[in-house]
Amino acid sequence: MDKTKIEQQAKKIMDEFLLVLGKIDQLPYELGTERPSSMRKDGATQTDNGFSSRMLENAPKIKDNCIVAEKKKW
Amino acid sequence: MVKIGLEIHGYLAMNRTRQKLFCCCPIAADALPNTIVCPRCTGQPGSKPMLPNGEAVEKVLACSLMLDCTVNRKLIFQRKHYDWPDLPKGYQMTISGSYSHPVGEHGSYLDIGIRECHLEEDPARWDPETGLVDYNRSGYPLIEIVTEPDFTSSEQVKLWLESLLTTLSYIKAVSRNAGIKCDVNVSTDHHPRVEIKNVNSIRAIVAAIDGEIRRQHDAVTSGEKVFSHTRSPPDAHGMTHFMRSKETALDYMFIPEPDLPVLHIPEDLLVSIQKTLPEKPHLKVVKFQKMGLSPIDARILASDLALAELFERVAKVINPILAAKWLRHELLKVVNASEKALHELGLDEGYIIELLQMVEKKEVTDQIAAQLLLQLTEKSFSPRAYVARQGLGIISKEDELGVLAEKVIAENQSAVKDYLAGEEKALNFLMGKVMALSKGKAKPDTVKMLLKQRIAHGQNKD
Ligand SMILES: [Zn+2]
């Protein structure tokens, strides 16, 4: 299947999804997940010190520690 | 007729936790790009958000209450979808959108309606021109304050925003140094509204509004139709440009965030925040003016909570006008020179009051008191004890000062001649000499009187 066809189909699916979404005025609260605790307390610690270098190593192109996104694509 | 509405985004000051909204990455403005990141805030496949940072929730609640909003106690995060490099997940987590109940709504601040206040995460810093992306900022907690279109001029917007920022700084909710970003909606003569995106300073907001009013007026004059759309932030020449037709909530495909539970705001949290809220700055200005202060003094003293509260406590024991003069002029001069905030100087309030009481009772000259005030910002000591120890009390005995005046007259005969020839400046010169000899301990009025007396006396003798 060629790229254009996939794009057209994806757009169709999204447009149909949008139409359905547009008909919903109000979501019932029951849809939200209920948990006893809903906020993070002070003192939480969880960091991944090696992540930054792994992310930059995997980036296709970096400059001045920034990731270079494809230009003019957005 | 002009109608203007604002969507104001401010960085919440995470003074206590210094953590992002949905992960524990630290908030550090000056970090090297892409070094304060983790799988969560860069939207790596399989990563899930942590529960929202409690401090960020508290700050948004405090802002909502300061702006007289009704607070919703059951909040649902939503996914707001869009597809740009600054948003690696493909959606932003926010308490706004089609099905949301904002944190605060139906508020009002200085006669401008507040439609809603909500909490959301910041996307990355992305420069569309160079393509460079820095994800350090991804997941910083942001507050968005949406006003009703109640403004009618750029000047009104400017004054209101300045006041709003002061109010939010009172509760240390928004980090002022990080600046604000504003989407500005302008509608003239009932035409559809035009939105200018991401205007990032009050000055630029004023320029964007004035420019858009002119642009809409010119468009109508030349027979064009004004249509609803979004424009870019002003460029280096202050020009905005067409970006896209106005997006609707539907374009963002809001859906409830399945990875986060419903956010419940406990009643006791709301009550405890309400208790800590200070009086609003504009009410302090009114109160200070009623105490006899000029509008400008009142405004300056109310511009910083620590200064305003110091003034209120000092003015309980010292004449308010004298207290205002010293705090607004002399103390602020010292604070500004120190490049620190007043609350960081650790001033002993009791000693400030002691010093100003001595000024009020004319036990020290203004000159000496100003020097002591400067020293009080460097170390803590009793000004009264210091003045007694160093013999810095005011010289009020006229015979002591008279000797100094006579010495100065004898040594500066040409200035005396100039004064007698009608040059007032020459008298100031002589006064300066006497003040210097007295090491700042003489009262200027007394010195002036004595000099005039002695010069006249000398003339009579001749
Ligand atoms: Zn993170």
Coordinates of C-alpha atoms and ligand atoms in Angstrom, one line a residue:
Chain A
M1 CA 0.0 0.0 0.0
D2 CA 1.5 3.3 -0.9
K3 CA 2.1 6.2 1.6
T4 CA -0.6 8.5 0.2
K5 CA -3.2 5.8 0.6
I6 CA -2.2 5.2 4.2
E7 CA -2.3 8.9 4.9
Q8 CA -5.8 9.2 3.3
Q9 CA -7.1 6.3 5.3
A10 CA -5.5 7.7 8.5
K11 CA -7.2 11.0 7.9
K12 CA -10.5 9.4 7.3
I13 CA -10.3 7.4 10.6
M14 CA -9.3 10.6 12.5
D15 CA -12.1 12.6 10.9
E16 CA -14.7 10.0 11.8
F17 CA -13.3 9.8 15.3
L18 CA -13.6 13.6 15.5
L19 CA -17.2 13.5 14.4
V20 CA -18.0 11.0 17.2
L21 CA -16.0 13.0 19.8
G22 CA -17.9 16.1 18.8
K23 CA -21.2 14.6 19.7
I24 CA -20.2 14.0 23.3
D25 CA -21.2 17.0 25.4
Q26 CA -20.1 15.9 28.7
L27 CA -18.1 12.9 29.9
P28 CA -19.5 11.1 32.9
Y29 CA -17.1 11.3 35.9
E30 CA -17.2 7.5 36.3
L31 CA -14.8 7.3 33.4
G32 CA -12.0 8.7 35.5
T33 CA -10.0 6.2 37.5
E34 CA -10.4 6.5 41.3
R35 CA -7.5 6.0 43.6
P36 CA -7.1 6.7 47.3
S37 CA -4.2 9.1 46.6
S38 CA -4.3 11.5 43.7
M39 CA -1.3 13.8 44.3
R40 CA 2.4 13.2 44.7
K41 CA 3.7 14.0 48.1
D42 CA 6.9 16.0 48.7
G43 CA 10.1 13.9 48.9
A44 CA 9.4 11.5 46.1
T45 CA 12.6 10.5 44.3
Q46 CA 13.0 8.7 41.1
T47 CA 15.4 9.8 38.5
D48 CA 17.3 8.1 35.8
N49 CA 20.8 9.6 35.7
G50 CA 21.9 7.7 32.6
F51 CA 18.9 8.5 30.6
S52 CA 20.0 11.9 29.2
S53 CA 23.1 10.4 27.6
R54 CA 21.2 7.3 26.3
M55 CA 18.6 9.6 24.7
L56 CA 21.2 11.8 23.0
E57 CA 23.2 8.8 21.8
N58 CA 20.0 7.5 20.1
A59 CA 19.1 10.8 18.5
P60 CA 19.6 10.9 14.8
K61 CA 21.2 14.3 15.0
I62 CA 22.3 16.6 17.8
K63 CA 23.7 20.1 18.0
D64 CA 24.8 21.9 21.2
N65 CA 23.2 19.1 23.2
C66 CA 19.9 19.8 21.5
I67 CA 18.1 17.2 19.4
V68 CA 17.6 18.5 15.8
A69 CA 14.1 17.9 14.7
E70 CA 13.3 17.6 11.0
K71 CA 13.0 21.2 9.8
K72 CA 10.0 22.7 8.0
K73 CA 8.0 19.5 8.6
W74 CA 5.6 21.0 11.0
Chain B
M1 CA -15.7 48.8 20.1
V2 CA -12.7 46.7 21.1
K3 CA -12.9 43.5 23.2
I4 CA -9.7 41.8 24.4
G5 CA -9.3 38.5 26.2
L6 CA -6.1 36.9 27.5
E7 CA -4.9 33.3 28.0
I8 CA -2.0 33.8 30.4
H9 CA 0.6 31.0 30.9
G10 CA 2.9 31.3 33.9
Y11 CA 5.5 28.9 35.3
L12 CA 4.5 27.8 38.7
A13 CA 7.3 28.4 41.3
M14 CA 8.2 25.0 42.8
N15 CA 10.1 26.4 45.7
R16 CA 9.5 23.4 48.0
T17 CA 9.8 20.4 45.7
R18 CA 11.7 21.8 42.7
Q19 CA 10.3 18.9 40.7
K20 CA 8.4 18.7 37.4
L21 CA 4.7 18.0 37.3
F22 CA 4.6 14.3 36.4
C23 CA 8.1 13.1 37.2
C24 CA 10.9 13.8 39.8
C25 CA 13.2 15.5 37.3
P26 CA 14.5 18.7 38.9
I27 CA 13.5 22.2 37.8
A28 CA 16.7 24.0 36.9
A29 CA 16.5 26.9 34.5
D30 CA 20.2 27.0 33.7
A31 CA 20.9 23.3 33.1
L32 CA 22.6 22.1 29.9
P33 CA 20.0 21.2 27.3
N34 CA 18.5 17.7 27.6
T35 CA 20.1 16.9 30.9
I36 CA 17.1 17.1 33.2
V37 CA 15.0 14.5 31.4
C38 CA 13.7 11.0 32.1
P39 CA 11.6 8.5 30.1
R40 CA 8.4 10.1 31.6
C41 CA 8.9 13.7 30.6
T42 CA 10.2 12.8 27.1
G43 CA 7.2 10.4 26.5
Q44 CA 9.2 7.2 25.9
P45 CA 7.1 4.3 24.9
G46 CA 5.7 2.5 27.9
S47 CA 6.4 5.3 30.3
K48 CA 3.6 6.4 32.6
P49 CA 3.2 9.7 34.5
M50 CA 3.7 9.9 38.2
L51 CA 0.9 11.4 40.2
P52 CA 0.8 15.2 39.8
N53 CA 3.2 17.2 42.0
G54 CA 1.2 18.2 45.1
E55 CA 2.9 21.6 45.3
A56 CA 1.9 22.5 41.8
V57 CA -1.7 21.6 42.6
E58 CA -1.6 23.7 45.8
K59 CA -0.2 26.7 43.8
V60 CA -2.9 26.6 41.2
L61 CA -5.5 26.3 44.0
A62 CA -4.0 29.4 45.7
C63 CA -4.1 31.3 42.5
S64 CA -7.7 30.3 41.8
L65 CA -8.7 31.5 45.3
M66 CA -6.7 34.8 45.0
L67 CA -8.7 35.4 41.8
D68 CA -12.0 34.7 43.6
C69 CA -12.7 31.6 41.5
T70 CA -15.0 28.8 42.5
V71 CA -12.8 25.7 42.9
N72 CA -13.8 22.4 41.5
R73 CA -12.8 19.6 43.9
K74 CA -12.9 16.7 41.4
L75 CA -10.5 17.2 38.5
I76 CA -9.7 15.1 35.5
F77 CA -6.6 15.4 33.5
Q78 CA -7.1 15.3 29.7
R79 CA -4.9 14.6 26.8
K80 CA -4.7 17.5 24.3
H81 CA -3.3 16.1 21.1
Y82 CA -1.1 17.8 18.7
D83 CA 1.8 16.7 16.6
W84 CA 4.9 18.9 17.0
P85 CA 8.5 18.1 18.0
D86 CA 8.1 19.9 21.3
L87 CA 5.6 17.2 22.4
P88 CA 7.1 13.8 22.1
K89 CA 4.0 11.9 23.5
G90 CA 1.8 13.6 20.9
Y91 CA -0.4 15.0 23.6
Q92 CA -0.1 17.5 26.5
M93 CA -1.6 16.6 29.8
T94 CA -3.9 19.4 31.0
I95 CA -6.9 20.1 33.2
S96 CA -8.5 22.1 30.3
G97 CA -10.4 21.1 27.3
S98 CA -13.8 19.9 26.1
Y99 CA -14.9 17.8 29.0
S100 CA -12.9 19.3 31.8
H101 CA -13.8 21.1 34.9
P102 CA -11.1 23.7 35.4
V103 CA -9.4 24.0 38.8
G104 CA -11.0 27.4 39.3
E105 CA -13.7 29.1 37.3
H106 CA -16.1 32.1 37.4
G107 CA -13.6 34.3 39.1
S108 CA -13.0 38.0 39.0
Y109 CA -9.9 40.2 39.4
L110 CA -10.0 44.0 39.3
D111 CA -13.3 44.0 37.4
I112 CA -12.1 41.5 34.8
G113 CA -13.9 38.2 34.7
I114 CA -11.7 35.1 35.1
R115 CA -13.2 32.3 33.0
E116 CA -10.9 29.6 34.3
C117 CA -7.6 28.7 35.9
H118 CA -6.0 25.4 35.2
L119 CA -2.9 23.3 35.5
E120 CA -0.9 21.8 32.6
E121 CA 2.5 20.5 31.6
D122 CA 4.9 22.6 29.5
P123 CA 6.1 21.2 26.2
A124 CA 9.8 21.3 25.2
R125 CA 11.7 24.4 24.0
W126 CA 11.7 24.1 20.2
D127 CA 13.0 26.5 17.7
P128 CA 11.1 25.9 14.4
E129 CA 13.7 27.8 12.5
T130 CA 16.7 25.7 13.5
G131 CA 14.8 22.6 14.5
L132 CA 16.7 22.4 17.9
V133 CA 14.7 20.8 20.7
D134 CA 15.6 20.9 24.4
Y135 CA 13.4 18.7 26.5
N136 CA 14.5 20.1 29.9
R137 CA 11.3 22.2 30.1
S138 CA 9.0 19.3 29.2
G139 CA 6.7 18.7 32.1
Y140 CA 7.3 22.0 34.0
P141 CA 4.1 22.8 35.7
L142 CA 2.2 25.7 34.2
I143 CA -0.8 27.6 35.2
E144 CA -3.1 28.9 32.6
I145 CA -5.4 31.8 33.5
V146 CA -8.1 32.6 30.9
T147 CA -9.9 35.9 31.2
E148 CA -13.3 36.9 29.8
P149 CA -13.0 39.4 26.9
D150 CA -13.6 42.3 29.3
F151 CA -10.6 44.5 28.4
T152 CA -11.1 47.4 26.0
S153 CA -7.6 48.8 25.6
S154 CA -3.9 47.8 25.6
E155 CA -3.3 50.2 28.5
Q156 CA -5.9 48.5 30.6
V157 CA -4.3 45.1 29.8
K158 CA -0.9 46.4 30.8
L159 CA -1.9 47.8 34.2
W160 CA -4.0 44.7 34.9
L161 CA -1.2 42.3 34.1
E162 CA 1.3 44.2 36.2
S163 CA -1.2 44.0 39.1
L164 CA -1.9 40.3 38.5
L165 CA 1.8 39.5 38.5
T166 CA 2.2 41.3 41.8
T167 CA -0.7 39.4 43.3
L168 CA 0.6 36.1 42.1
S169 CA 4.1 37.0 43.5
Y170 CA 2.4 37.7 46.9
I171 CA 1.6 34.0 47.1
K172 CA 4.9 33.0 45.5
A173 CA 2.9 31.1 42.9
V174 CA 4.5 32.2 39.7
S175 CA 8.1 32.6 39.1
R176 CA 8.4 36.1 37.9
N177 CA 11.8 35.8 36.4
A178 CA 10.6 33.0 34.1
G179 CA 8.2 35.4 32.5
I180 CA 4.8 34.8 31.1
K181 CA 3.4 33.8 27.8
C182 CA 0.1 35.1 26.6
D183 CA -2.3 34.3 23.8
V184 CA -4.1 37.5 23.1
N185 CA -7.6 37.6 21.6
V186 CA -8.7 40.8 19.9
S187 CA -12.1 41.6 18.4
T188 CA -13.1 45.0 17.0
D189 CA -16.6 46.2 16.2
H190 CA -18.1 42.7 16.7
H191 CA -15.9 41.1 14.1
P192 CA -14.8 37.5 14.8
R193 CA -11.9 37.4 17.2
V194 CA -8.3 37.0 16.1
E195 CA -5.8 35.3 18.3
I196 CA -2.1 36.2 18.6
K197 CA -0.1 33.3 20.0
N198 CA 2.7 33.2 22.5
V199 CA 3.4 36.8 23.2
N200 CA 6.0 36.8 25.9
S201 CA 6.3 40.2 27.6
I202 CA 3.9 42.9 28.8
R203 CA 5.5 45.3 26.3
A204 CA 5.0 42.9 23.4
I205 CA 1.4 42.2 24.5
V206 CA 0.6 46.0 24.4
A207 CA 2.3 46.2 20.9
A208 CA 0.5 43.1 19.6
I209 CA -2.9 44.5 20.7
D210 CA -2.4 47.9 19.3
G211 CA -1.0 46.4 16.1
E212 CA -4.0 44.1 15.7
I213 CA -6.6 46.8 16.3
R214 CA -4.9 48.8 13.6
R215 CA -4.7 45.8 11.3
Q216 CA -8.4 45.0 11.7
H217 CA -9.3 48.6 11.2
D218 CA -7.2 48.8 8.0
A219 CA -8.6 45.6 6.7
V220 CA -12.2 46.8 7.1
T221 CA -11.3 50.2 5.6
S222 CA -10.0 48.5 2.5
G223 CA -13.1 46.3 2.2
E224 CA -11.6 43.1 3.5
K225 CA -13.4 40.7 5.8
V226 CA -12.1 40.1 9.3
F227 CA -12.2 36.4 9.9
S228 CA -11.3 34.2 12.9
H229 CA -7.8 33.0 12.8
T230 CA -4.5 32.6 14.7
R231 CA -1.5 34.9 14.1
S232 CA 2.2 34.4 15.0
P233 CA 3.8 36.3 17.9
P234 CA 5.1 39.8 16.8
D235 CA 8.4 39.6 14.9
A236 CA 11.4 41.9 15.4
H237 CA 9.4 44.7 13.6
G238 CA 6.3 44.2 15.8
M239 CA 4.4 42.5 12.9
T240 CA 2.2 39.5 13.4
H241 CA 1.5 37.0 10.5
F242 CA -1.2 34.6 9.6
M243 CA -0.5 31.2 11.1
R244 CA -3.7 29.1 10.6
S245 CA -7.4 29.3 10.8
K246 CA -8.5 29.2 14.4
E247 CA -8.4 25.7 15.9
T248 CA -11.3 24.5 17.9
A249 CA -11.4 22.2 20.9
L250 CA -12.3 19.4 18.5
D251 CA -9.0 19.8 16.6
Y252 CA -7.2 18.8 19.8
M253 CA -9.2 15.6 20.3
F254 CA -9.4 15.9 24.0
I255 CA -9.8 12.6 25.8
P256 CA -9.5 11.9 29.6
E257 CA -6.0 10.8 30.6
P258 CA -6.3 7.1 31.4
D259 CA -2.9 7.0 33.1
L260 CA -3.9 9.4 35.9
P261 CA -6.6 9.0 38.5
V262 CA -9.2 11.6 39.2
L263 CA -7.6 14.4 41.2
H264 CA -9.5 14.9 44.4
I265 CA -9.0 18.2 46.3
P266 CA -9.5 17.6 50.0
E267 CA -11.7 20.2 51.7
D268 CA -9.1 20.6 54.5
L269 CA -6.4 21.4 51.9
L270 CA -8.6 24.1 50.4
V271 CA -9.3 25.6 53.9
S272 CA -5.7 25.6 54.9
I273 CA -4.7 27.4 51.6
Q274 CA -7.4 29.9 52.0
K275 CA -6.1 30.7 55.5
T276 CA -2.6 31.5 54.3
L277 CA -3.7 33.9 51.5
P278 CA -2.5 37.5 52.0
E279 CA -4.5 40.6 51.5
K280 CA -4.4 41.6 47.8
P281 CA -2.0 44.3 46.7
H282 CA -4.6 46.7 45.4
L283 CA -6.4 46.6 48.7
K284 CA -3.1 47.4 50.4
V285 CA -2.6 50.4 48.2
V286 CA -6.1 51.7 49.2
K287 CA -5.3 51.1 52.9
F288 CA -1.9 52.8 52.6
Q289 CA -3.4 55.9 51.0
K290 CA -5.9 56.1 53.8
M291 CA -2.9 56.2 56.2
G292 CA -1.8 59.4 54.4
L293 CA 0.7 58.0 51.9
S294 CA 0.9 59.4 48.3
P295 CA -0.5 57.1 45.6
I296 CA 3.1 56.4 44.3
D297 CA 4.5 55.6 47.7
A298 CA 1.5 53.3 48.4
R299 CA 1.9 51.5 45.1
I300 CA 5.6 51.0 45.6
L301 CA 5.3 49.7 49.1
A302 CA 2.5 47.3 48.1
S303 CA 4.5 46.0 45.1
D304 CA 6.4 43.4 47.3
L305 CA 4.7 41.5 50.1
A306 CA 7.7 41.5 52.4
L307 CA 8.0 45.3 52.1
A308 CA 4.3 45.9 52.5
E309 CA 4.1 43.7 55.6
L310 CA 7.3 45.3 57.0
F311 CA 5.7 48.8 56.4
E312 CA 2.5 47.7 58.1
R313 CA 4.3 46.6 61.2
V314 CA 6.6 49.6 61.4
A315 CA 3.7 52.0 60.8
K316 CA 2.1 50.7 64.0
V317 CA 4.8 52.3 66.1
I318 CA 6.2 55.1 63.8
N319 CA 4.5 57.9 61.9
P320 CA 3.3 56.1 58.7
I321 CA 4.6 58.9 56.4
L322 CA 8.0 58.9 58.0
A323 CA 8.0 55.0 57.9
A324 CA 7.0 55.1 54.2
K325 CA 9.7 57.7 53.4
W326 CA 12.4 55.5 55.0
L327 CA 11.3 52.1 53.7
R328 CA 10.3 53.2 50.2
H329 CA 13.4 55.4 49.6
E330 CA 16.3 54.5 51.9
L331 CA 15.6 50.8 52.5
L332 CA 14.8 50.1 48.8
K333 CA 18.0 51.8 47.8
V334 CA 19.9 49.5 50.0
V335 CA 17.9 46.4 48.9
N336 CA 18.4 47.2 45.2
A337 CA 22.1 47.8 45.7
S338 CA 22.4 44.4 47.4
E339 CA 20.8 42.6 44.4
K340 CA 18.8 40.5 46.8
A341 CA 15.1 40.4 47.6
L342 CA 14.1 42.1 50.9
H343 CA 13.2 38.8 52.5
E344 CA 16.6 37.4 51.7
L345 CA 18.4 40.1 53.6
G346 CA 17.4 38.8 57.0
L347 CA 16.8 42.2 58.4
D348 CA 16.0 42.4 62.1
E349 CA 12.7 44.2 62.1
G350 CA 13.1 45.3 65.7
Y351 CA 16.3 47.1 65.0
I352 CA 14.7 48.8 61.9
I353 CA 12.0 50.1 64.2
E354 CA 14.5 51.1 66.9
L355 CA 16.4 53.1 64.2
L356 CA 13.3 54.8 62.8
Q357 CA 12.2 55.7 66.3
M358 CA 15.5 57.5 66.8
V359 CA 15.0 59.4 63.5
E360 CA 11.4 60.3 64.6
K361 CA 12.7 61.6 67.9
K362 CA 15.5 63.4 66.1
E363 CA 18.2 61.6 68.1
V364 CA 20.2 61.0 64.9
T365 CA 20.5 62.8 61.7
D366 CA 19.1 61.4 58.5
Q367 CA 22.6 61.0 57.2
I368 CA 23.7 58.9 60.1
A369 CA 20.5 56.9 60.1
A370 CA 21.0 56.1 56.4
Q371 CA 24.5 54.8 57.1
L372 CA 23.1 52.7 60.0
L373 CA 20.4 51.3 57.8
L374 CA 23.0 50.1 55.3
Q375 CA 25.0 48.5 58.1
L376 CA 21.8 46.7 59.4
T377 CA 21.5 44.9 56.1
E378 CA 25.0 43.5 56.6
K379 CA 24.9 42.6 60.3
S380 CA 22.4 42.7 63.1
F381 CA 23.0 45.2 65.9
S382 CA 21.2 47.6 68.1
P383 CA 21.4 51.1 66.5
R384 CA 20.7 52.8 69.8
A385 CA 23.5 51.1 71.6
Y386 CA 25.8 51.7 68.6
V387 CA 25.0 55.4 68.4
A388 CA 25.6 55.7 72.2
R389 CA 28.9 53.8 72.0
Q390 CA 30.2 55.7 69.0
G391 CA 28.9 59.1 70.0
L392 CA 26.9 59.5 66.9
G393 CA 23.9 61.2 68.5
I394 CA 22.8 64.4 67.0
I395 CA 24.7 67.6 68.0
S396 CA 22.0 69.9 69.0
K397 CA 24.0 72.1 71.3
E398 CA 24.2 75.4 69.4
D399 CA 27.5 76.5 71.0
E400 CA 29.2 73.3 69.8
L401 CA 27.9 73.8 66.3
G402 CA 28.6 77.5 66.5
V403 CA 32.3 76.8 66.9
L404 CA 32.3 74.7 63.8
A405 CA 30.3 77.3 61.8
E406 CA 32.7 80.0 62.8
K407 CA 35.7 77.9 61.8
V408 CA 34.2 77.2 58.4
I409 CA 33.4 80.9 57.8
A410 CA 36.9 81.8 58.7
E411 CA 38.4 79.3 56.4
N412 CA 36.1 80.0 53.4
Q413 CA 35.9 83.7 53.1
S414 CA 35.4 83.7 49.3
A415 CA 32.3 81.5 49.6
V416 CA 31.0 83.9 52.3
K417 CA 31.5 86.8 49.9
D418 CA 29.6 84.9 47.2
Y419 CA 26.7 84.2 49.5
L420 CA 26.6 87.8 50.5
A421 CA 26.5 88.7 46.8
G422 CA 23.3 86.6 46.5
E423 CA 24.6 83.2 45.6
E424 CA 22.5 80.7 47.6
K425 CA 24.7 77.8 46.4
A426 CA 27.6 79.2 48.4
L427 CA 25.6 78.7 51.6
N428 CA 25.0 75.1 50.7
F429 CA 28.8 74.7 50.2
L430 CA 29.4 76.1 53.7
M431 CA 26.7 73.9 55.2
G432 CA 28.4 70.9 53.6
K433 CA 31.7 71.9 55.2
V434 CA 30.1 72.2 58.7
M435 CA 28.2 68.8 58.2
A436 CA 31.5 67.2 57.3
L437 CA 33.3 68.6 60.4
S438 CA 30.4 67.3 62.5
K439 CA 30.7 63.9 60.9
G440 CA 27.1 64.1 59.8
K441 CA 25.8 64.5 63.4
A442 CA 24.6 68.1 63.0
K443 CA 21.0 68.9 62.0
P444 CA 21.1 70.7 58.6
D445 CA 18.4 73.2 59.6
T446 CA 20.4 74.2 62.7
V447 CA 23.6 74.5 60.7
K448 CA 21.9 76.7 58.2
M449 CA 20.4 79.0 60.8
L450 CA 23.8 79.3 62.6
L451 CA 25.7 80.0 59.5
K452 CA 23.3 82.8 58.5
Q453 CA 23.4 84.2 62.0
R454 CA 27.2 84.1 62.2
I455 CA 27.7 85.6 58.7
A456 CA 25.2 88.4 59.5
H457 CA 26.9 89.0 62.8
G458 CA 30.3 89.2 61.1
Q459 CA 29.0 91.8 58.7
N460 CA 27.5 93.9 61.5
K461 CA 30.9 93.9 63.3
D462 CA 32.6 95.1 60.1
Ligands
ZN1 ZN 11.3 13.6 33.9

